[in-house]
DNA sequence: ATAAACCTTTACGCAACGTAAAGGTCAAGG
DNA sequence: CCTTGACCTTTACGTTGCGTAAAGGTTTAT
């Protein structure tokens, strides 16, 4: 039950260099180093490597894998179940791309033209994935999976126009934030408009709306450095301002 | 039907930077540059980009994509059919990994242990893929798809022991080449053993064996720089020697 | 005419290793 | 016992496919 680099590498399908690299960055340390300086891996490390490979399969960065697996709340069994769902999503993305390939073949051989935007169906899913990779981790960590999963599900069903409109709304929120901030008053008409626009934007990704959830999100913006940085980019203190504007709008 | 960078990017799901990069490396050049230096893409480029994304989905390197698409014999329709098959393989690999995840969950919750090597089922497929990525392209180009596809199919069905044994045989071929070469005589007993061992090794990946195919492969070794480099690494002129030894063994 | 939203090129940065170099260790066979 | 070959080690530079400023020109809308 003890393995050297080469043996574990052969068993798992990764290279020796990969194992050494994982040791180097602290992602997977050998159980012990023997008297000659050789890395020796045991049971626990085998299971950890498997877990790492599952995450890697989902294109999670090694850094994120490290953070996830080192969280005190990390539950292997639960992680595996989540993996299963993600793999299913990945497979359905593949199915979509396969459908696009089929359609393209038919269009070439049948001579009937295809909408340009149709030609990229399935690839758009990648956008959603990437988005999740960028923001999903922290949101998941702090606010649970439910919100983001629902948000993704809705995104997926959206038409191009809807998507564009939503993007535009998001930008308008940004612009409004700047204007409203200039008034210095979170109860000003501009601030109210900001809150309204923000709600409108939210409706695109939220499956259900409640004042409490909206207010909770506003608080989250301030609490979460990532969101804070996002809104503070527009104007310093912008995050707090948008929170106050929303809370005022909601009468809280 | 004319698109600027941003528009095409949004439509296809790639970034603007990606399009500029593809232009830079010559993979996808815009149809024309307008008077202000802007990149303008047309119908043909849209289809090319789609094709590129299909290849990218299969993890083909951009360099290889370029070579493949610029071959005079490149047939879009055929390429798409091949894509479809590959995507199917990728999906079945995903299925295997999903099965491994399920098994792992059951093993954790049921408390029954799992073979260490079982834990990496599905990942091993990656090895085959990578191998193909490394050698497959040139072989395909020059000798058609049939051989390598069959070879992969057989590889997939192999047990760990078989695989190890094959690897070992491959190494023995190498060792023998050096010894046999030292005799300087492709009809020496050592050379005959080399040819025999080489046949034995071949049988692991070939579905059927014929003298002609074996001889053909020997010639291919010499003709193909990649293989030549591979065998000449052992001893200079090793490739020609192994060809002569095989031809002699086959009585040709 | 001014701002917003595009576009351009240049250039440095990054992840996740591959790959070579230079050398120590260990089991097996002569 | 000693050599050989297959392991092991560390160090370090190279690669792919972009992301991300920076610094500036163009177009469109108001």
mmCIF file with all atom_site columns, N, CA and C in Angstrom, chain B residues 151-218:
data_model
loop_
_atom_site.group_PDB
_atom_site.id
_atom_site.type_symbol
_atom_site.label_atom_id
_atom_site.label_alt_id
_atom_site.label_comp_id
_atom_site.label_asym_id
_atom_site.label_entity_id
_atom_site.label_seq_id
_atom_site.pdbx_PDB_ins_code
_atom_site.Cartn_x
_atom_site.Cartn_y
_atom_site.Cartn_z
_atom_site.occupancy
_atom_site.B_iso_or_equiv
_atom_site.pdbx_formal_charge
_atom_site.auth_seq_id
_atom_site.auth_comp_id
_atom_site.auth_asym_id
_atom_site.auth_atom_id
_atom_site.pdbx_PDB_model_num
ATOM 1   N N  . UNK B 1 151 ? -5.875 0.202   -33.341 1.00 0.00 ? 151 UNK B N  1
ATOM 2   C CA . UNK B 1 151 ? -4.869 0.100   -32.299 1.00 0.00 ? 151 UNK B CA 1
ATOM 3   C C  . UNK B 1 151 ? -5.391 0.669   -30.989 1.00 0.00 ? 151 UNK B C  1
ATOM 4   N N  . UNK B 1 152 ? -6.058 1.797   -31.084 1.00 0.00 ? 152 UNK B N  1
ATOM 5   C CA . UNK B 1 152 ? -6.625 2.395   -29.877 1.00 0.00 ? 152 UNK B CA 1
ATOM 6   C C  . UNK B 1 152 ? -7.699 1.517   -29.267 1.00 0.00 ? 152 UNK B C  1
ATOM 7   N N  . UNK B 1 153 ? -8.537 0.986   -30.124 1.00 0.00 ? 153 UNK B N  1
ATOM 8   C CA . UNK B 1 153 ? -9.624 0.149   -29.647 1.00 0.00 ? 153 UNK B CA 1
ATOM 9   C C  . UNK B 1 153 ? -9.067 -1.028  -28.855 1.00 0.00 ? 153 UNK B C  1
ATOM 10  N N  . UNK B 1 154 ? -7.994 -1.575  -29.362 1.00 0.00 ? 154 UNK B N  1
ATOM 11  C CA . UNK B 1 154 ? -7.418 -2.726  -28.678 1.00 0.00 ? 154 UNK B CA 1
ATOM 12  C C  . UNK B 1 154 ? -6.791 -2.300  -27.353 1.00 0.00 ? 154 UNK B C  1
ATOM 13  N N  . UNK B 1 155 ? -6.106 -1.186  -27.395 1.00 0.00 ? 155 UNK B N  1
ATOM 14  C CA . UNK B 1 155 ? -5.476 -0.651  -26.190 1.00 0.00 ? 155 UNK B CA 1
ATOM 15  C C  . UNK B 1 155 ? -6.494 -0.485  -25.072 1.00 0.00 ? 155 UNK B C  1
ATOM 16  N N  . UNK B 1 156 ? -7.631 -0.008  -25.445 1.00 0.00 ? 156 UNK B N  1
ATOM 17  C CA . UNK B 1 156 ? -8.675 0.277   -24.466 1.00 0.00 ? 156 UNK B CA 1
ATOM 18  C C  . UNK B 1 156 ? -9.132 -0.974  -23.737 1.00 0.00 ? 156 UNK B C  1
ATOM 19  N N  . UNK B 1 157 ? -9.149 -2.084  -24.487 1.00 0.00 ? 157 UNK B N  1
ATOM 20  C CA . UNK B 1 157 ? -9.639 -3.314  -23.884 1.00 0.00 ? 157 UNK B CA 1
ATOM 21  C C  . UNK B 1 157 ? -8.610 -4.045  -23.039 1.00 0.00 ? 157 UNK B C  1
ATOM 22  N N  . UNK B 1 158 ? -7.418 -3.476  -23.002 1.00 0.00 ? 158 UNK B N  1
ATOM 23  C CA . UNK B 1 158 ? -6.338 -4.200  -22.330 1.00 0.00 ? 158 UNK B CA 1
ATOM 24  C C  . UNK B 1 158 ? -6.355 -4.064  -20.814 1.00 0.00 ? 158 UNK B C  1
ATOM 25  N N  . UNK B 1 159 ? -5.913 -5.117  -20.158 1.00 0.00 ? 159 UNK B N  1
ATOM 26  C CA . UNK B 1 159 ? -5.795 -5.060  -18.705 1.00 0.00 ? 159 UNK B CA 1
ATOM 27  C C  . UNK B 1 159 ? -4.491 -4.353  -18.353 1.00 0.00 ? 159 UNK B C  1
ATOM 28  N N  . UNK B 1 160 ? -4.378 -4.014  -17.085 1.00 0.00 ? 160 UNK B N  1
ATOM 29  C CA . UNK B 1 160 ? -3.170 -3.333  -16.623 1.00 0.00 ? 160 UNK B CA 1
ATOM 30  C C  . UNK B 1 160 ? -1.934 -4.189  -16.912 1.00 0.00 ? 160 UNK B C  1
ATOM 31  N N  . UNK B 1 161 ? -2.052 -5.485  -16.631 1.00 0.00 ? 161 UNK B N  1
ATOM 32  C CA . UNK B 1 161 ? -0.903 -6.378  -16.865 1.00 0.00 ? 161 UNK B CA 1
ATOM 33  C C  . UNK B 1 161 ? -0.509 -6.400  -18.335 1.00 0.00 ? 161 UNK B C  1
ATOM 34  N N  . UNK B 1 162 ? -1.535 -6.542  -19.188 1.00 0.00 ? 162 UNK B N  1
ATOM 35  C CA . UNK B 1 162 ? -1.244 -6.547  -20.619 1.00 0.00 ? 162 UNK B CA 1
ATOM 36  C C  . UNK B 1 162 ? -0.513 -5.273  -21.016 1.00 0.00 ? 162 UNK B C  1
ATOM 37  N N  . UNK B 1 163 ? -1.030 -4.197  -20.496 1.00 0.00 ? 163 UNK B N  1
ATOM 38  C CA . UNK B 1 163 ? -0.441 -2.912  -20.850 1.00 0.00 ? 163 UNK B CA 1
ATOM 39  C C  . UNK B 1 163 ? 1.014  -2.834  -20.400 1.00 0.00 ? 163 UNK B C  1
ATOM 40  N N  . UNK B 1 164 ? 1.240  -3.250  -19.177 1.00 0.00 ? 164 UNK B N  1
ATOM 41  C CA . UNK B 1 164 ? 2.604  -3.243  -18.652 1.00 0.00 ? 164 UNK B CA 1
ATOM 42  C C  . UNK B 1 164 ? 3.510  -4.148  -19.467 1.00 0.00 ? 164 UNK B C  1
ATOM 43  N N  . UNK B 1 165 ? 2.972  -5.297  -19.819 1.00 0.00 ? 165 UNK B N  1
ATOM 44  C CA . UNK B 1 165 ? 3.755  -6.239  -20.585 1.00 0.00 ? 165 UNK B CA 1
ATOM 45  C C  . UNK B 1 165 ? 4.128  -5.647  -21.947 1.00 0.00 ? 165 UNK B C  1
ATOM 46  N N  . UNK B 1 166 ? 3.159  -4.990  -22.534 1.00 0.00 ? 166 UNK B N  1
ATOM 47  C CA . UNK B 1 166 ? 3.425  -4.377  -23.831 1.00 0.00 ? 166 UNK B CA 1
ATOM 48  C C  . UNK B 1 166 ? 4.513  -3.309  -23.715 1.00 0.00 ? 166 UNK B C  1
ATOM 49  N N  . UNK B 1 167 ? 4.399  -2.503  -22.688 1.00 0.00 ? 167 UNK B N  1
ATOM 50  C CA . UNK B 1 167 ? 5.403  -1.476  -22.470 1.00 0.00 ? 167 UNK B CA 1
ATOM 51  C C  . UNK B 1 167 ? 6.786  -2.102  -22.332 1.00 0.00 ? 167 UNK B C  1
ATOM 52  N N  . UNK B 1 168 ? 6.813  -3.163  -21.562 1.00 0.00 ? 168 UNK B N  1
ATOM 53  C CA . UNK B 1 168 ? 8.071  -3.873  -21.329 1.00 0.00 ? 168 UNK B CA 1
ATOM 54  C C  . UNK B 1 168 ? 8.639  -4.407  -22.650 1.00 0.00 ? 168 UNK B C  1
ATOM 55  N N  . UNK B 1 169 ? 7.771  -4.985  -23.443 1.00 0.00 ? 169 UNK B N  1
ATOM 56  C CA . UNK B 1 169 ? 8.191  -5.509  -24.743 1.00 0.00 ? 169 UNK B CA 1
ATOM 57  C C  . UNK B 1 169 ? 8.786  -4.400  -25.603 1.00 0.00 ? 169 UNK B C  1
ATOM 58  N N  . UNK B 1 170 ? 8.119  -3.274  -25.591 1.00 0.00 ? 170 UNK B N  1
ATOM 59  C CA . UNK B 1 170 ? 8.600  -2.138  -26.357 1.00 0.00 ? 170 UNK B CA 1
ATOM 60  C C  . UNK B 1 170 ? 10.001 -1.741  -25.934 1.00 0.00 ? 170 UNK B C  1
ATOM 61  N N  . UNK B 1 171 ? 10.231 -1.821  -24.632 1.00 0.00 ? 171 UNK B N  1
ATOM 62  C CA . UNK B 1 171 ? 11.559 -1.483  -24.128 1.00 0.00 ? 171 UNK B CA 1
ATOM 63  C C  . UNK B 1 171 ? 12.588 -2.526  -24.546 1.00 0.00 ? 171 UNK B C  1
ATOM 64  N N  . UNK B 1 172 ? 12.143 -3.778  -24.529 1.00 0.00 ? 172 UNK B N  1
ATOM 65  C CA . UNK B 1 172 ? 13.053 -4.847  -24.927 1.00 0.00 ? 172 UNK B CA 1
ATOM 66  C C  . UNK B 1 172 ? 13.461 -4.698  -26.388 1.00 0.00 ? 172 UNK B C  1
ATOM 67  N N  . UNK B 1 173 ? 12.521 -4.256  -27.190 1.00 0.00 ? 173 UNK B N  1
ATOM 68  C CA . UNK B 1 173 ? 12.843 -4.027  -28.596 1.00 0.00 ? 173 UNK B CA 1
ATOM 69  C C  . UNK B 1 173 ? 13.987 -3.025  -28.695 1.00 0.00 ? 173 UNK B C  1
ATOM 70  N N  . UNK B 1 174 ? 13.881 -2.038  -27.866 1.00 0.00 ? 174 UNK B N  1
ATOM 71  C CA . UNK B 1 174 ? 14.913 -1.013  -27.845 1.00 0.00 ? 174 UNK B CA 1
ATOM 72  C C  . UNK B 1 174 ? 16.289 -1.581  -27.484 1.00 0.00 ? 174 UNK B C  1
ATOM 73  N N  . UNK B 1 175 ? 16.271 -2.358  -26.411 1.00 0.00 ? 175 UNK B N  1
ATOM 74  C CA . UNK B 1 175 ? 17.533 -2.945  -25.950 1.00 0.00 ? 175 UNK B CA 1
ATOM 75  C C  . UNK B 1 175 ? 18.133 -3.841  -27.029 1.00 0.00 ? 175 UNK B C  1
ATOM 76  N N  . UNK B 1 176 ? 17.256 -4.669  -27.591 1.00 0.00 ? 176 UNK B N  1
ATOM 77  C CA . UNK B 1 176 ? 17.712 -5.606  -28.614 1.00 0.00 ? 176 UNK B CA 1
ATOM 78  C C  . UNK B 1 176 ? 18.297 -4.873  -29.811 1.00 0.00 ? 176 UNK B C  1
ATOM 79  N N  . UNK B 1 177 ? 17.673 -3.765  -30.139 1.00 0.00 ? 177 UNK B N  1
ATOM 80  C CA . UNK B 1 177 ? 18.159 -3.011  -31.286 1.00 0.00 ? 177 UNK B CA 1
ATOM 81  C C  . UNK B 1 177 ? 19.623 -2.645  -31.092 1.00 0.00 ? 177 UNK B C  1
ATOM 82  N N  . UNK B 1 178 ? 19.939 -2.252  -29.896 1.00 0.00 ? 178 UNK B N  1
ATOM 83  C CA . UNK B 1 178 ? 21.309 -1.846  -29.621 1.00 0.00 ? 178 UNK B CA 1
ATOM 84  C C  . UNK B 1 178 ? 22.263 -3.029  -29.751 1.00 0.00 ? 178 UNK B C  1
ATOM 85  N N  . UNK B 1 179 ? 21.862 -4.129  -29.152 1.00 0.00 ? 179 UNK B N  1
ATOM 86  C CA . UNK B 1 179 ? 22.700 -5.339  -29.210 1.00 0.00 ? 179 UNK B CA 1
ATOM 87  C C  . UNK B 1 179 ? 22.855 -5.821  -30.647 1.00 0.00 ? 179 UNK B C  1
ATOM 88  N N  . UNK B 1 180 ? 21.748 -5.903  -31.328 1.00 0.00 ? 180 UNK B N  1
ATOM 89  C CA . UNK B 1 180 ? 21.768 -6.438  -32.690 1.00 0.00 ? 180 UNK B CA 1
ATOM 90  C C  . UNK B 1 180 ? 22.575 -5.523  -33.605 1.00 0.00 ? 180 UNK B C  1
ATOM 91  N N  . UNK B 1 181 ? 22.418 -4.236  -33.384 1.00 0.00 ? 181 UNK B N  1
ATOM 92  C CA . UNK B 1 181 ? 23.138 -3.280  -34.218 1.00 0.00 ? 181 UNK B CA 1
ATOM 93  C C  . UNK B 1 181 ? 24.640 -3.463  -34.083 1.00 0.00 ? 181 UNK B C  1
ATOM 94  N N  . UNK B 1 182 ? 25.038 -3.827  -32.878 1.00 0.00 ? 182 UNK B N  1
ATOM 95  C CA . UNK B 1 182 ? 26.457 -4.019  -32.599 1.00 0.00 ? 182 UNK B CA 1
ATOM 96  C C  . UNK B 1 182 ? 27.061 -5.121  -33.469 1.00 0.00 ? 182 UNK B C  1
ATOM 97  N N  . UNK B 1 183 ? 26.258 -6.095  -33.825 1.00 0.00 ? 183 UNK B N  1
ATOM 98  C CA . UNK B 1 183 ? 26.772 -7.174  -34.683 1.00 0.00 ? 183 UNK B CA 1
ATOM 99  C C  . UNK B 1 183 ? 26.991 -6.651  -36.098 1.00 0.00 ? 183 UNK B C  1
ATOM 100 N N  . UNK B 1 184 ? 26.301 -5.576  -36.432 1.00 0.00 ? 184 UNK B N  1
ATOM 101 C CA . UNK B 1 184 ? 26.469 -4.991  -37.754 1.00 0.00 ? 184 UNK B CA 1
ATOM 102 C C  . UNK B 1 184 ? 25.815 -5.800  -38.864 1.00 0.00 ? 184 UNK B C  1
ATOM 103 N N  . UNK B 1 185 ? 25.141 -6.865  -38.487 1.00 0.00 ? 185 UNK B N  1
ATOM 104 C CA . UNK B 1 185 ? 24.593 -7.777  -39.494 1.00 0.00 ? 185 UNK B CA 1
ATOM 105 C C  . UNK B 1 185 ? 23.093 -7.991  -39.303 1.00 0.00 ? 185 UNK B C  1
ATOM 106 N N  . UNK B 1 186 ? 22.275 -7.534  -40.211 1.00 0.00 ? 186 UNK B N  1
ATOM 107 C CA . UNK B 1 186 ? 20.829 -7.688  -40.070 1.00 0.00 ? 186 UNK B CA 1
ATOM 108 C C  . UNK B 1 186 ? 20.338 -9.124  -40.263 1.00 0.00 ? 186 UNK B C  1
ATOM 109 N N  . UNK B 1 187 ? 21.254 -10.041 -40.485 1.00 0.00 ? 187 UNK B N  1
ATOM 110 C CA . UNK B 1 187 ? 20.826 -11.444 -40.566 1.00 0.00 ? 187 UNK B CA 1
ATOM 111 C C  . UNK B 1 187 ? 21.349 -12.230 -39.361 1.00 0.00 ? 187 UNK B C  1
ATOM 112 N N  . UNK B 1 188 ? 22.036 -11.539 -38.463 1.00 0.00 ? 188 UNK B N  1
ATOM 113 C CA . UNK B 1 188 ? 22.575 -12.206 -37.276 1.00 0.00 ? 188 UNK B CA 1
ATOM 114 C C  . UNK B 1 188 ? 21.443 -12.711 -36.380 1.00 0.00 ? 188 UNK B C  1
ATOM 115 N N  . UNK B 1 189 ? 21.740 -13.701 -35.541 1.00 0.00 ? 189 UNK B N  1
ATOM 116 C CA . UNK B 1 189 ? 20.711 -14.213 -34.620 1.00 0.00 ? 189 UNK B CA 1
ATOM 117 C C  . UNK B 1 189 ? 20.080 -13.102 -33.785 1.00 0.00 ? 189 UNK B C  1
ATOM 118 N N  . UNK B 1 190 ? 20.925 -12.148 -33.363 1.00 0.00 ? 190 UNK B N  1
ATOM 119 C CA . UNK B 1 190 ? 20.404 -11.049 -32.575 1.00 0.00 ? 190 UNK B CA 1
ATOM 120 C C  . UNK B 1 190 ? 19.376 -10.238 -33.373 1.00 0.00 ? 190 UNK B C  1
ATOM 121 N N  . UNK B 1 191 ? 19.687 -10.033 -34.626 1.00 0.00 ? 191 UNK B N  1
ATOM 122 C CA . UNK B 1 191 ? 18.785 -9.257  -35.467 1.00 0.00 ? 191 UNK B CA 1
ATOM 123 C C  . UNK B 1 191 ? 17.463 -9.993  -35.679 1.00 0.00 ? 191 UNK B C  1
ATOM 124 N N  . UNK B 1 192 ? 17.566 -11.309 -35.800 1.00 0.00 ? 192 UNK B N  1
ATOM 125 C CA . UNK B 1 192 ? 16.352 -12.113 -35.961 1.00 0.00 ? 192 UNK B CA 1
ATOM 126 C C  . UNK B 1 192 ? 15.492 -12.001 -34.697 1.00 0.00 ? 192 UNK B C  1
ATOM 127 N N  . UNK B 1 193 ? 16.159 -12.074 -33.554 1.00 0.00 ? 193 UNK B N  1
ATOM 128 C CA . UNK B 1 193 ? 15.432 -11.953 -32.290 1.00 0.00 ? 193 UNK B CA 1
ATOM 129 C C  . UNK B 1 193 ? 14.759 -10.579 -32.197 1.00 0.00 ? 193 UNK B C  1
ATOM 130 N N  . UNK B 1 194 ? 15.475 -9.580  -32.661 1.00 0.00 ? 194 UNK B N  1
ATOM 131 C CA . UNK B 1 194 ? 14.926 -8.224  -32.668 1.00 0.00 ? 194 UNK B CA 1
ATOM 132 C C  . UNK B 1 194 ? 13.629 -8.167  -33.484 1.00 0.00 ? 194 UNK B C  1
ATOM 133 N N  . UNK B 1 195 ? 13.690 -8.738  -34.658 1.00 0.00 ? 195 UNK B N  1
ATOM 134 C CA . UNK B 1 195 ? 12.507 -8.732  -35.525 1.00 0.00 ? 195 UNK B CA 1
ATOM 135 C C  . UNK B 1 195 ? 11.359 -9.504  -34.883 1.00 0.00 ? 195 UNK B C  1
ATOM 136 N N  . UNK B 1 196 ? 11.688 -10.614 -34.259 1.00 0.00 ? 196 UNK B N  1
ATOM 137 C CA . UNK B 1 196 ? 10.664 -11.418 -33.589 1.00 0.00 ? 196 UNK B CA 1
ATOM 138 C C  . UNK B 1 196 ? 10.004 -10.633 -32.461 1.00 0.00 ? 196 UNK B C  1
ATOM 139 N N  . UNK B 1 197 ? 10.862 -10.037 -31.665 1.00 0.00 ? 197 UNK B N  1
ATOM 140 C CA . UNK B 1 197 ? 10.361 -9.261  -30.531 1.00 0.00 ? 197 UNK B CA 1
ATOM 141 C C  . UNK B 1 197 ? 9.495  -8.104  -31.025 1.00 0.00 ? 197 UNK B C  1
ATOM 142 N N  . UNK B 1 198 ? 9.906  -7.529  -32.091 1.00 0.00 ? 198 UNK B N  1
ATOM 143 C CA . UNK B 1 198 ? 9.157  -6.412  -32.647 1.00 0.00 ? 198 UNK B CA 1
ATOM 144 C C  . UNK B 1 198 ? 7.775  -6.868  -33.111 1.00 0.00 ? 198 UNK B C  1
ATOM 145 N N  . UNK B 1 199 ? 7.730  -8.064  -33.668 1.00 0.00 ? 199 UNK B N  1
ATOM 146 C CA . UNK B 1 199 ? 6.447  -8.615  -34.097 1.00 0.00 ? 199 UNK B CA 1
ATOM 147 C C  . UNK B 1 199 ? 5.548  -8.878  -32.877 1.00 0.00 ? 199 UNK B C  1
ATOM 148 N N  . UNK B 1 200 ? 6.162  -9.459  -31.868 1.00 0.00 ? 200 UNK B N  1
ATOM 149 C CA . UNK B 1 200 ? 5.435  -9.761  -30.629 1.00 0.00 ? 200 UNK B CA 1
ATOM 150 C C  . UNK B 1 200 ? 4.804  -8.486  -30.068 1.00 0.00 ? 200 UNK B C  1
ATOM 151 N N  . UNK B 1 201 ? 5.613  -7.450  -30.087 1.00 0.00 ? 201 UNK B N  1
ATOM 152 C CA . UNK B 1 201 ? 5.155  -6.168  -29.558 1.00 0.00 ? 201 UNK B CA 1
ATOM 153 C C  . UNK B 1 201 ? 3.996  -5.624  -30.402 1.00 0.00 ? 201 UNK B C  1
ATOM 154 N N  . UNK B 1 202 ? 4.169  -5.748  -31.702 1.00 0.00 ? 202 UNK B N  1
ATOM 155 C CA . UNK B 1 202 ? 3.140  -5.291  -32.629 1.00 0.00 ? 202 UNK B CA 1
ATOM 156 C C  . UNK B 1 202 ? 1.792  -5.955  -32.383 1.00 0.00 ? 202 UNK B C  1
ATOM 157 N N  . UNK B 1 203 ? 1.861  -7.248  -32.102 1.00 0.00 ? 203 UNK B N  1
ATOM 158 C CA . UNK B 1 203 ? 0.641  -8.028  -31.932 1.00 0.00 ? 203 UNK B CA 1
ATOM 159 C C  . UNK B 1 203 ? -0.245 -7.458  -30.834 1.00 0.00 ? 203 UNK B C  1
ATOM 160 N N  . UNK B 1 204 ? 0.375  -6.708  -29.951 1.00 0.00 ? 204 UNK B N  1
ATOM 161 C CA . UNK B 1 204 ? -0.414 -6.123  -28.865 1.00 0.00 ? 204 UNK B CA 1
ATOM 162 C C  . UNK B 1 204 ? -1.309 -4.992  -29.345 1.00 0.00 ? 204 UNK B C  1
ATOM 163 N N  . UNK B 1 205 ? -0.872 -4.346  -30.378 1.00 0.00 ? 205 UNK B N  1
ATOM 164 C CA . UNK B 1 205 ? -1.680 -3.211  -30.809 1.00 0.00 ? 205 UNK B CA 1
ATOM 165 C C  . UNK B 1 205 ? -2.355 -3.456  -32.157 1.00 0.00 ? 205 UNK B C  1
ATOM 166 N N  . UNK B 1 206 ? -1.899 -4.437  -32.868 1.00 0.00 ? 206 UNK B N  1
ATOM 167 C CA . UNK B 1 206 ? -2.521 -4.710  -34.155 1.00 0.00 ? 206 UNK B CA 1
ATOM 168 C C  . UNK B 1 206 ? -3.633 -5.733  -34.022 1.00 0.00 ? 206 UNK B C  1
ATOM 169 N N  . UNK B 1 207 ? -4.658 -5.487  -34.769 1.00 0.00 ? 207 UNK B N  1
ATOM 170 C CA . UNK B 1 207 ? -5.779 -6.425  -34.709 1.00 0.00 ? 207 UNK B CA 1
ATOM 171 C C  . UNK B 1 207 ? -5.530 -7.624  -35.623 1.00 0.00 ? 207 UNK B C  1
ATOM 172 N N  . UNK B 1 208 ? -4.836 -7.381  -36.684 1.00 0.00 ? 208 UNK B N  1
ATOM 173 C CA . UNK B 1 208 ? -4.496 -8.508  -37.552 1.00 0.00 ? 208 UNK B CA 1
ATOM 174 C C  . UNK B 1 208 ? -3.052 -8.331  -37.995 1.00 0.00 ? 208 UNK B C  1
ATOM 175 N N  . UNK B 1 209 ? -2.406 -9.428  -38.320 1.00 0.00 ? 209 UNK B N  1
ATOM 176 C CA . UNK B 1 209 ? -1.004 -9.359  -38.704 1.00 0.00 ? 209 UNK B CA 1
ATOM 177 C C  . UNK B 1 209 ? -0.811 -9.933  -40.095 1.00 0.00 ? 209 UNK B C  1
ATOM 178 N N  . UNK B 1 210 ? -0.001 -9.256  -40.868 1.00 0.00 ? 210 UNK B N  1
ATOM 179 C CA . UNK B 1 210 ? 0.378  -9.824  -42.160 1.00 0.00 ? 210 UNK B CA 1
ATOM 180 C C  . UNK B 1 210 ? 1.826  -9.424  -42.413 1.00 0.00 ? 210 UNK B C  1
ATOM 181 N N  . UNK B 1 211 ? 2.531  -10.272 -43.112 1.00 0.00 ? 211 UNK B N  1
ATOM 182 C CA . UNK B 1 211 ? 3.923  -9.964  -43.438 1.00 0.00 ? 211 UNK B CA 1
ATOM 183 C C  . UNK B 1 211 ? 4.022  -8.627  -44.157 1.00 0.00 ? 211 UNK B C  1
ATOM 184 N N  . UNK B 1 212 ? 3.084  -8.427  -45.064 1.00 0.00 ? 212 UNK B N  1
ATOM 185 C CA . UNK B 1 212 ? 3.130  -7.211  -45.864 1.00 0.00 ? 212 UNK B CA 1
ATOM 186 C C  . UNK B 1 212 ? 3.021  -5.962  -44.983 1.00 0.00 ? 212 UNK B C  1
ATOM 187 N N  . UNK B 1 213 ? 2.078  -6.022  -44.056 1.00 0.00 ? 213 UNK B N  1
ATOM 188 C CA . UNK B 1 213 ? 1.886  -4.874  -43.172 1.00 0.00 ? 213 UNK B CA 1
ATOM 189 C C  . UNK B 1 213 ? 3.134  -4.638  -42.322 1.00 0.00 ? 213 UNK B C  1
ATOM 190 N N  . UNK B 1 214 ? 3.710  -5.729  -41.855 1.00 0.00 ? 214 UNK B N  1
ATOM 191 C CA . UNK B 1 214 ? 4.906  -5.607  -41.021 1.00 0.00 ? 214 UNK B CA 1
ATOM 192 C C  . UNK B 1 214 ? 6.042  -4.984  -41.834 1.00 0.00 ? 214 UNK B C  1
ATOM 193 N N  . UNK B 1 215 ? 6.216  -5.479  -43.032 1.00 0.00 ? 215 UNK B N  1
ATOM 194 C CA . UNK B 1 215 ? 7.247  -4.926  -43.906 1.00 0.00 ? 215 UNK B CA 1
ATOM 195 C C  . UNK B 1 215 ? 6.954  -3.471  -44.226 1.00 0.00 ? 215 UNK B C  1
ATOM 196 N N  . UNK B 1 216 ? 5.678  -3.190  -44.445 1.00 0.00 ? 216 UNK B N  1
ATOM 197 C CA . UNK B 1 216 ? 5.284  -1.820  -44.747 1.00 0.00 ? 216 UNK B CA 1
ATOM 198 C C  . UNK B 1 216 ? 5.620  -0.888  -43.592 1.00 0.00 ? 216 UNK B C  1
ATOM 199 N N  . UNK B 1 217 ? 5.375  -1.378  -42.397 1.00 0.00 ? 217 UNK B N  1
ATOM 200 C CA . UNK B 1 217 ? 5.675  -0.572  -41.223 1.00 0.00 ? 217 UNK B CA 1
ATOM 201 C C  . UNK B 1 217 ? 7.168  -0.299  -41.134 1.00 0.00 ? 217 UNK B C  1
ATOM 202 N N  . UNK B 1 218 ? 7.950  -1.331  -41.455 1.00 0.00 ? 218 UNK B N  1
ATOM 203 C CA . UNK B 1 218 ? 9.406  -1.180  -41.409 1.00 0.00 ? 218 UNK B CA 1
ATOM 204 C C  . UNK B 1 218 ? 9.855  -0.079  -42.369 1.00 0.00 ? 218 UNK B C  1
#
